[in-house]
Steps between C-alpha positions, in 0.01 A plus 500: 500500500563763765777462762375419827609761793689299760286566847607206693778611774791300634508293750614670831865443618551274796770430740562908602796389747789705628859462376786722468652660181889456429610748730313375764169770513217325587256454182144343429516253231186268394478237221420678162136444368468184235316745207707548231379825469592652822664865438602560848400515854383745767600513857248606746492614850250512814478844553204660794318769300461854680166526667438119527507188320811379287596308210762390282699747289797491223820479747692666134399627236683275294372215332769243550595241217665282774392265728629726853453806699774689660390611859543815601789641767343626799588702812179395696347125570179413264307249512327465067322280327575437146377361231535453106347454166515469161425683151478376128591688188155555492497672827287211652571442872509228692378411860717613783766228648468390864628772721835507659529718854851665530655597832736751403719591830664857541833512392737351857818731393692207548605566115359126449189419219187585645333253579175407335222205612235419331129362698 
């Protein structure tokens, strides 16, 4: 018998919340995808394409093998949209997970932790 060629992705991460990593920078974690074949994940972000319309593109390059997102430091206030998914050893991948809009405030120079809301 021939093997059969796995084209069936994961199912999509859920939960895409925002927490904070150990030293207190604000991160985007989600609950991991239930395939047992999940390789890693890719964060994306809503990004307005030059010359009109927009869509969502990699926020890293970096396929992560966790289940969180580091946010970047900023000097200016952003609003973004992200969002994440998943890929299989067989490069399968899955639907995206529900979005989560970031408010990312400019920096107050107060030498506090930015803060960060999410919508």
């Amino acid at each position: 018998p021939s093997p059969q060629l796995d084209t069936t992705p994961p199912p999509a991460p859920q939960n895409l919340t925002l927490s904070n990593d150990a030293s207190g920078h604000p991160v985007l974690v989600w609950t991991e995808s239930a395939a047992p074949d999940v390789f890693g994940y890719q964060m994306y972000v809503y990004s307005a394409v030059p010359g009109g319309g927009s869509d969502y593109v990699p926020a890293d390059d970096v396929i992560s093998v966790g289940n969180s997102f580091r946010l970047p430091s900023l000097t200016v206030s952003v609003d973004a949209s992200y969002r994440v998914r998943a890929v299989d050893v067989a490069g399968n991948w899955s639907a995206f997970s529900a979005t989560a809009d970031i408010v990312i405030p400019a920096p107050s120079g107060s030498g506090g932790k930015d803060p960060y809301v999410i919508e």
